[in-house]
Coordinates of C-alpha atoms and ligand atoms in Angstrom, one line a residue:
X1 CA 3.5 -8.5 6.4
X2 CA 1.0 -8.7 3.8
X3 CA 0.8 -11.7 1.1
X4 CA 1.4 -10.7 -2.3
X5 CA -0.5 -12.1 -4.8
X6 CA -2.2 -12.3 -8.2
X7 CA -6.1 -11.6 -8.0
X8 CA -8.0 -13.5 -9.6
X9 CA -10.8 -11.7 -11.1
X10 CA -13.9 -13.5 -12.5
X11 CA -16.3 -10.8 -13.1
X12 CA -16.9 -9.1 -16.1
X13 CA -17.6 -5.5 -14.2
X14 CA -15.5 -5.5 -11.9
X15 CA -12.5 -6.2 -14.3
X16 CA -13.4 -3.6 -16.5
X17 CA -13.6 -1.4 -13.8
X18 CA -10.0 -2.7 -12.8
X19 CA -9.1 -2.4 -16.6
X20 CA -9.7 1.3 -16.8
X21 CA -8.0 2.2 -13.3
X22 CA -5.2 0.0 -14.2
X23 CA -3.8 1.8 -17.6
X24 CA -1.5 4.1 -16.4
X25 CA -0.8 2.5 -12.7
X26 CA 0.2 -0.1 -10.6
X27 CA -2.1 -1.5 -9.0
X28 CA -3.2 -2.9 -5.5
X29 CA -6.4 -4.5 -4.4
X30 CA -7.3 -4.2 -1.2
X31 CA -7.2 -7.5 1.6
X32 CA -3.7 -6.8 1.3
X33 CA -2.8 -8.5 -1.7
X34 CA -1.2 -6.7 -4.7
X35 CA -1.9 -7.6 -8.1
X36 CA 0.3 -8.7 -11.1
X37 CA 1.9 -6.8 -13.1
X38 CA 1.6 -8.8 -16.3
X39 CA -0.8 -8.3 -19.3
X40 CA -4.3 -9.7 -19.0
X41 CA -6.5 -11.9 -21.2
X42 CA -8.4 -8.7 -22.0
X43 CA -5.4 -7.0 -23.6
X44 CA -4.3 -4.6 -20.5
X45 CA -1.0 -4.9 -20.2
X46 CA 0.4 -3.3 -17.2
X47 CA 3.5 -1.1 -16.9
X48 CA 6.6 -3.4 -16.9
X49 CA 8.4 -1.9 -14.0
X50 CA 8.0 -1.1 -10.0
X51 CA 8.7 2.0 -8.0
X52 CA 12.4 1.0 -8.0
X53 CA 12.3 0.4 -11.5
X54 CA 13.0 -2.9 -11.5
X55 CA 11.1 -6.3 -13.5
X56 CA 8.2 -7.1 -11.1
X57 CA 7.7 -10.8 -10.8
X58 CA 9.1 -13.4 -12.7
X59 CA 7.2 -16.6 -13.5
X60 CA 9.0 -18.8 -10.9
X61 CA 7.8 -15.8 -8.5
X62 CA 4.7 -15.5 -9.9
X63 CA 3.5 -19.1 -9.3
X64 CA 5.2 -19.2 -6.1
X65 CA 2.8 -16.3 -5.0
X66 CA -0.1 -18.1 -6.8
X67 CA 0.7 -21.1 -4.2
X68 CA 1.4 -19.1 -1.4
X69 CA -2.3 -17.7 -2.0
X70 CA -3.9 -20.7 -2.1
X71 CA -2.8 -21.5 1.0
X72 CA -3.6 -18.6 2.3
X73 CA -7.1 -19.6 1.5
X74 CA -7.1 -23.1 2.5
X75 CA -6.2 -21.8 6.3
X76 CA -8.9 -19.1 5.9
X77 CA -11.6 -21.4 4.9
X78 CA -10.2 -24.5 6.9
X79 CA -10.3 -22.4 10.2
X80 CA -12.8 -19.5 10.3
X81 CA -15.8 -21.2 11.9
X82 CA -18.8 -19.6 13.4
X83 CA -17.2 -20.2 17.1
X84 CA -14.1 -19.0 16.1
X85 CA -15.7 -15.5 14.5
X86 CA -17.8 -15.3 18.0
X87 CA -15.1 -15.9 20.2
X88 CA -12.9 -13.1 18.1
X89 CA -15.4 -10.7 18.8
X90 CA -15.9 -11.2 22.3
X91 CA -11.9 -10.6 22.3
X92 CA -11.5 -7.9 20.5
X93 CA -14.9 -6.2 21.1
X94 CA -13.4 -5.3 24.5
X95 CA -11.5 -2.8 22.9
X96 CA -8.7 -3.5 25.9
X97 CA -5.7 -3.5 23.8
X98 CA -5.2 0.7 23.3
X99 CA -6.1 3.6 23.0
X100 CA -5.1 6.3 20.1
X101 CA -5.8 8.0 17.9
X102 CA -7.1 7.6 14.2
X103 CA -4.0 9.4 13.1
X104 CA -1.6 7.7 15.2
X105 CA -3.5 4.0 13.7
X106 CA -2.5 5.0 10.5
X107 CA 1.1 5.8 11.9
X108 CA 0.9 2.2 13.1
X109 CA -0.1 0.8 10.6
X110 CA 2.6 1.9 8.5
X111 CA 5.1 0.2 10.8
X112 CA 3.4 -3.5 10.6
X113 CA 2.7 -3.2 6.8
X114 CA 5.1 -0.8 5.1
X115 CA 7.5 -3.7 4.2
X116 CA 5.5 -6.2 3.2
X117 CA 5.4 -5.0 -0.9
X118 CA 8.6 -6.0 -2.5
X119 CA 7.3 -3.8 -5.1
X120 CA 6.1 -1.1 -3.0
X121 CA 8.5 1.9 -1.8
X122 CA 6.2 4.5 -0.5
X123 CA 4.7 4.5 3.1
X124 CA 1.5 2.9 3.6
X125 CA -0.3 6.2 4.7
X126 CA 0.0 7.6 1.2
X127 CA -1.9 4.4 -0.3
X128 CA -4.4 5.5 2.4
X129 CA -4.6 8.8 1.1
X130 CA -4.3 7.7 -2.4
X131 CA -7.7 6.0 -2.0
X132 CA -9.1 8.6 -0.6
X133 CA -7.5 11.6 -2.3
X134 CA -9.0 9.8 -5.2
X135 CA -12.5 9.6 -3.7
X136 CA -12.3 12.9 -2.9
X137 CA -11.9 14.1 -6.0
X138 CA -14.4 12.7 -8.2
X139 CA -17.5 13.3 -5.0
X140 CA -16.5 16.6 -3.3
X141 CA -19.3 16.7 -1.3
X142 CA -18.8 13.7 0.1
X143 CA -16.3 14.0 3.0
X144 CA -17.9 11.1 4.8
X145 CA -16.7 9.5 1.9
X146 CA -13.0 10.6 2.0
X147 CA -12.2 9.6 5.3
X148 CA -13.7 6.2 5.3
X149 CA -11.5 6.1 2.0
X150 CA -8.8 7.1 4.8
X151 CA -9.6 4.4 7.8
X152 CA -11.6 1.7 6.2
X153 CA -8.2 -0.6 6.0
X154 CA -6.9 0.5 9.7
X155 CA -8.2 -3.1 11.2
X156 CA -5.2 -4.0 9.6
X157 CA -3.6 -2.8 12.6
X158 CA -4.5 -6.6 14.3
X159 CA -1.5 -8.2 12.6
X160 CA 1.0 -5.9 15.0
X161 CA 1.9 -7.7 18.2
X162 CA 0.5 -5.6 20.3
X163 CA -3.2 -6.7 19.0
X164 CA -1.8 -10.4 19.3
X165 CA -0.1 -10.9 16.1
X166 CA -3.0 -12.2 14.3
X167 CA -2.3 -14.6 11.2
X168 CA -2.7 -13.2 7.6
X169 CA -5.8 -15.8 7.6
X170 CA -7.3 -14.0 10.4
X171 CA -6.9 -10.5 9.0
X172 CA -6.6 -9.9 5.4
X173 CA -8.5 -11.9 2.4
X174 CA -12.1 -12.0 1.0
X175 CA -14.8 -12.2 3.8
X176 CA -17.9 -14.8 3.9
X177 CA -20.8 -15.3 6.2
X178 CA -20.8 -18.0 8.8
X179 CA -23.6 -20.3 9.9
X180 CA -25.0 -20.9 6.5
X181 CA -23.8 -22.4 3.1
X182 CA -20.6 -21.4 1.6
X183 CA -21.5 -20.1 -1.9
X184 CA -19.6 -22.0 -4.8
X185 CA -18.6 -18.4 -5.9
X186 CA -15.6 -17.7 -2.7
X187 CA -12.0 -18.4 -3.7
X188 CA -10.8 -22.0 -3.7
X189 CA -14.4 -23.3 -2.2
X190 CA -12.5 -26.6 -2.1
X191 CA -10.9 -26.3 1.4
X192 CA -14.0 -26.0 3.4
X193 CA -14.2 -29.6 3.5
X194 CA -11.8 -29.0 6.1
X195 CA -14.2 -26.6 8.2
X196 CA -16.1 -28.3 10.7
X197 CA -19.5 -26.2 9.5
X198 CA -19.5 -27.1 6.1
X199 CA -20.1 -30.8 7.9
X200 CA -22.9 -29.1 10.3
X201 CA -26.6 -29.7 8.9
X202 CA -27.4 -26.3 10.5
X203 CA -25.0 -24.7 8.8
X204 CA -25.2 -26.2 5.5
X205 CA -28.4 -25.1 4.1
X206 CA -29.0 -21.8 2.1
X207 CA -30.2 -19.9 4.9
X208 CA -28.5 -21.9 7.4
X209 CA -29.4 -20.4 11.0
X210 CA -30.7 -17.0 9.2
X211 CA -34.3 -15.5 7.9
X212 CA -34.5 -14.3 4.6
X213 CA -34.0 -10.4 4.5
X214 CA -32.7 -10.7 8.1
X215 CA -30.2 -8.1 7.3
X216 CA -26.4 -8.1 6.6
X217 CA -26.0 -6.6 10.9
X218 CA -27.3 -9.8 12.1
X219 CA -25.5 -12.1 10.0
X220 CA -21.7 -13.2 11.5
X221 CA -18.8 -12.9 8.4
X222 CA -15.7 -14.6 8.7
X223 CA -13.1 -12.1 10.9
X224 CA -10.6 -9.4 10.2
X225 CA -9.8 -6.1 9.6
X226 CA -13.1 -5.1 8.1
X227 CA -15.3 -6.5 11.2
X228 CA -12.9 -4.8 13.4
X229 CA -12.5 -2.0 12.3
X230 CA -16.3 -1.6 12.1
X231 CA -16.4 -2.3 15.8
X232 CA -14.2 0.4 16.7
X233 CA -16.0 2.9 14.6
X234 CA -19.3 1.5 16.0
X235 CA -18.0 1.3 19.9
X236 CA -16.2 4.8 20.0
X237 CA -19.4 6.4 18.8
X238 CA -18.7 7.8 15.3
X239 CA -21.3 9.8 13.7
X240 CA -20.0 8.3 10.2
X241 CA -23.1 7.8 8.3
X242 CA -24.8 4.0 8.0
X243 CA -23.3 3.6 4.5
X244 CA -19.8 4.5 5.8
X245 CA -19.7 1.9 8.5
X246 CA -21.0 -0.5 5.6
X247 CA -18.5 0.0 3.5
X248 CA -15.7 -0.2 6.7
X249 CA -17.4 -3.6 7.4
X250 CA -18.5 -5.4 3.4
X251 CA -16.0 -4.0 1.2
X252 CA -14.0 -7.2 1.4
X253 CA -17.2 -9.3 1.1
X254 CA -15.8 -10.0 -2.7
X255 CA -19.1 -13.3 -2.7
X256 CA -21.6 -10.5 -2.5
X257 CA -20.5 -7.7 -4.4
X258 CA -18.7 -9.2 -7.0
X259 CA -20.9 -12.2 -7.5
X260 CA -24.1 -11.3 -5.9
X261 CA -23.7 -14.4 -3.0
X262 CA -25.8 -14.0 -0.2
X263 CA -28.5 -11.3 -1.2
X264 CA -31.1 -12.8 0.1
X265 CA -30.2 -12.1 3.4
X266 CA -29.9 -8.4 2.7
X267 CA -32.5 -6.1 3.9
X268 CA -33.2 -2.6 2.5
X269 CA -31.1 -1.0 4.4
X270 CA -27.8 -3.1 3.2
X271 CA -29.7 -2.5 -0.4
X272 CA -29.5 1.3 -0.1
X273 CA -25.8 1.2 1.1
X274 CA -24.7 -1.1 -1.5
X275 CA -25.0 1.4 -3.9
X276 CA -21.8 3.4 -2.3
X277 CA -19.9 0.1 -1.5
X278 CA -20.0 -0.6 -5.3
X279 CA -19.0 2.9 -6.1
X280 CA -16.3 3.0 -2.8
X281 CA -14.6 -0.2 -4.7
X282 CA -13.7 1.4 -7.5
X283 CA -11.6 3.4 -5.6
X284 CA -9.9 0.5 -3.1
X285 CA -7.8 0.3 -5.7
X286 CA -4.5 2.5 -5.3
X287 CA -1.7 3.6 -7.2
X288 CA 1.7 2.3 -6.3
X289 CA 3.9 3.7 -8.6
X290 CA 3.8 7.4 -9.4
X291 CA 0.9 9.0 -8.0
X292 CA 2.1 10.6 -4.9
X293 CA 0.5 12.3 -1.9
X294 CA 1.9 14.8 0.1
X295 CA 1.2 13.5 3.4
X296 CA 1.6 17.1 5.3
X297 CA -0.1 18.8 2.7
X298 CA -3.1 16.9 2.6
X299 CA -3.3 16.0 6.4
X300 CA -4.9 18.8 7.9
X301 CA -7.8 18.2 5.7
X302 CA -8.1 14.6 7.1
X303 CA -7.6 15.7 10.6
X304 CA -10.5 18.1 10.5
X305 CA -13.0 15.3 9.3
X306 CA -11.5 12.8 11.8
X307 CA -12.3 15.1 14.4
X308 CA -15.9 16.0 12.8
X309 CA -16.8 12.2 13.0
X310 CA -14.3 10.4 15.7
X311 CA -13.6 11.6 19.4
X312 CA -10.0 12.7 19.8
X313 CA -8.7 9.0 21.3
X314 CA -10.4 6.1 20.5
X315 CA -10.3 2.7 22.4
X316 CA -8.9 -0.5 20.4
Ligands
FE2_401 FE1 -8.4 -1.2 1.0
FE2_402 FE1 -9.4 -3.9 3.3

């Protein structure tokens, strides 16, 4: 199940961007959550009812889900540590658990996460294809593009039991690196006084353990699906470009390109593919209530660009 919530957005680019995607749709932003449907301080006012047609949210709901996302964030930042993050990846870098298919993933994934959106009524393979239809659309040329539009949520996949049920803290949510300070700019930057590195002197400087310019590759971010889903791509041998397998692994790394957090460890590398993460964003938001994809129409399409950058059967 995914958490439902209402984003808070603080930047002024980022929520125009929103604004102007947002007019004629409902919207949800990717870590899982969904956003309100309510009117904004900036005058959007979002349509008033959900696929069924229904209210969305009423205020008692609303502030429930406000609460339920803080603490959401309070286990997130109380329990992603540096050891934790390295012993996940020793786990699930084995790639032990399956093997499948990229298709048959998004078939999965469809099973753990369909029901999660009270307001949602479409399978979770057309918001997949939303994003990327979308994508695809506006940058033709890009089918590297499209289907990282198409995967770069799959990781989600780690919440079924078969991946070991993984809480929604471990999985879903904004992403932050590990090992140095936490920047005042992540979500409720309160509850790290509960982690056990914001109390470790190594940990706690700007650099913390890093070098300057040391590059976002050698830098450990908290875990979930992005990180994962990244090591699958990496591990099975994709021939997805570098800025593909950035996007698959930052775009939930809200601190850095929302705020700008955490540039300094960027090298020029993570500079040049930066400029398609910021453009990717605009699309990982996805229509819930009218735009519809035709899932067999469209899917040969996404099957011949899986097969142009995946092997057949991939190990998870
Ligand atoms: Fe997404
Ligand atoms: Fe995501």
């Amino acid at each position: 199940m995914t958490i439902v919530i209402e984003q808070q957005i603080e930047n002024g680019a980022q929520a125009e961007e929103q604004k102007t995607l947002a007019i004629t749709h409902d919207l949800v932003l990717d870590g899982g959550f969904a956003t309100p449907k309510e009117a904004s301080n900036d005058g959007f006012v979002a349509p008033d009812v959900n696929a069924f047609g229904h209210s969305f949210r009423d205020y008692d709901a609303e502030s429930q889900r406000q609460k339920t996302v803080e603490e959401f964030y309070r286990l997130n930042h109380i329990h992603q540590t540096y050891d934790f993050v390295k012993r996940m990846r020793e786990e699930y870098g084995k790639l032990d658990k399956i093997e499948m298919s990229i298709w048959e993933c998004c078939e999965l994934l469809n099973d753990v996460i369909d029901d999660s959106d009270p307001d949602l009524d479409e399978p979770q393979i057309e918001h997949l294809l939303q994003t990327a239809e979308a994508i695809r659309k506006d940058y033709p040329d890009e089918d590297w593009l499209h289907l990282t539009g198409l995967i770069h949520d799959l990781g989600k996949v780690l919440l079924h039991p078969s991946f070991g049920g993984l809480p929604q803290w471990a999985v879903v949510g904004d992403t932050h690196p590990l090992g140095c300070a936490f920047d005042e700019s992540i979500v409720h930057h309160k509850y790290f006084e509960g982690n056990p590195d914001y109390h470790n002197p190594a940990y706690n400087t700007k650099c913390g353990i890093y070098k300057e310019g040391c590059g976002l590759d050698n830098v450990t971010i908290t875990w979930g699906h992005d990180d994962y889903m990244y090591l699958v791509a990496k591990e099975n041998k994709t021939t997805l470009s570098p800025a593909g397998l950035f996007i698959i692994r930052y775009h939930s790394f809200y601190p850095l390109h929302r705020c700008g957090a955490y540039t300094h460890l960027m090298n020029e590398q993570d500079k040049e593919s930066m400029k398609w993460l910021k453009i990717f964003n605009k699309y990982d938001l996805y229509s819930k209530s009218k735009v519809r994809v035709n899932v067999e129409e469209v899917k040969p399409y996404y099957m011949s660009l899986i097969e142009k950058y995946f092997p057949a059967k991939l190990r998870w």
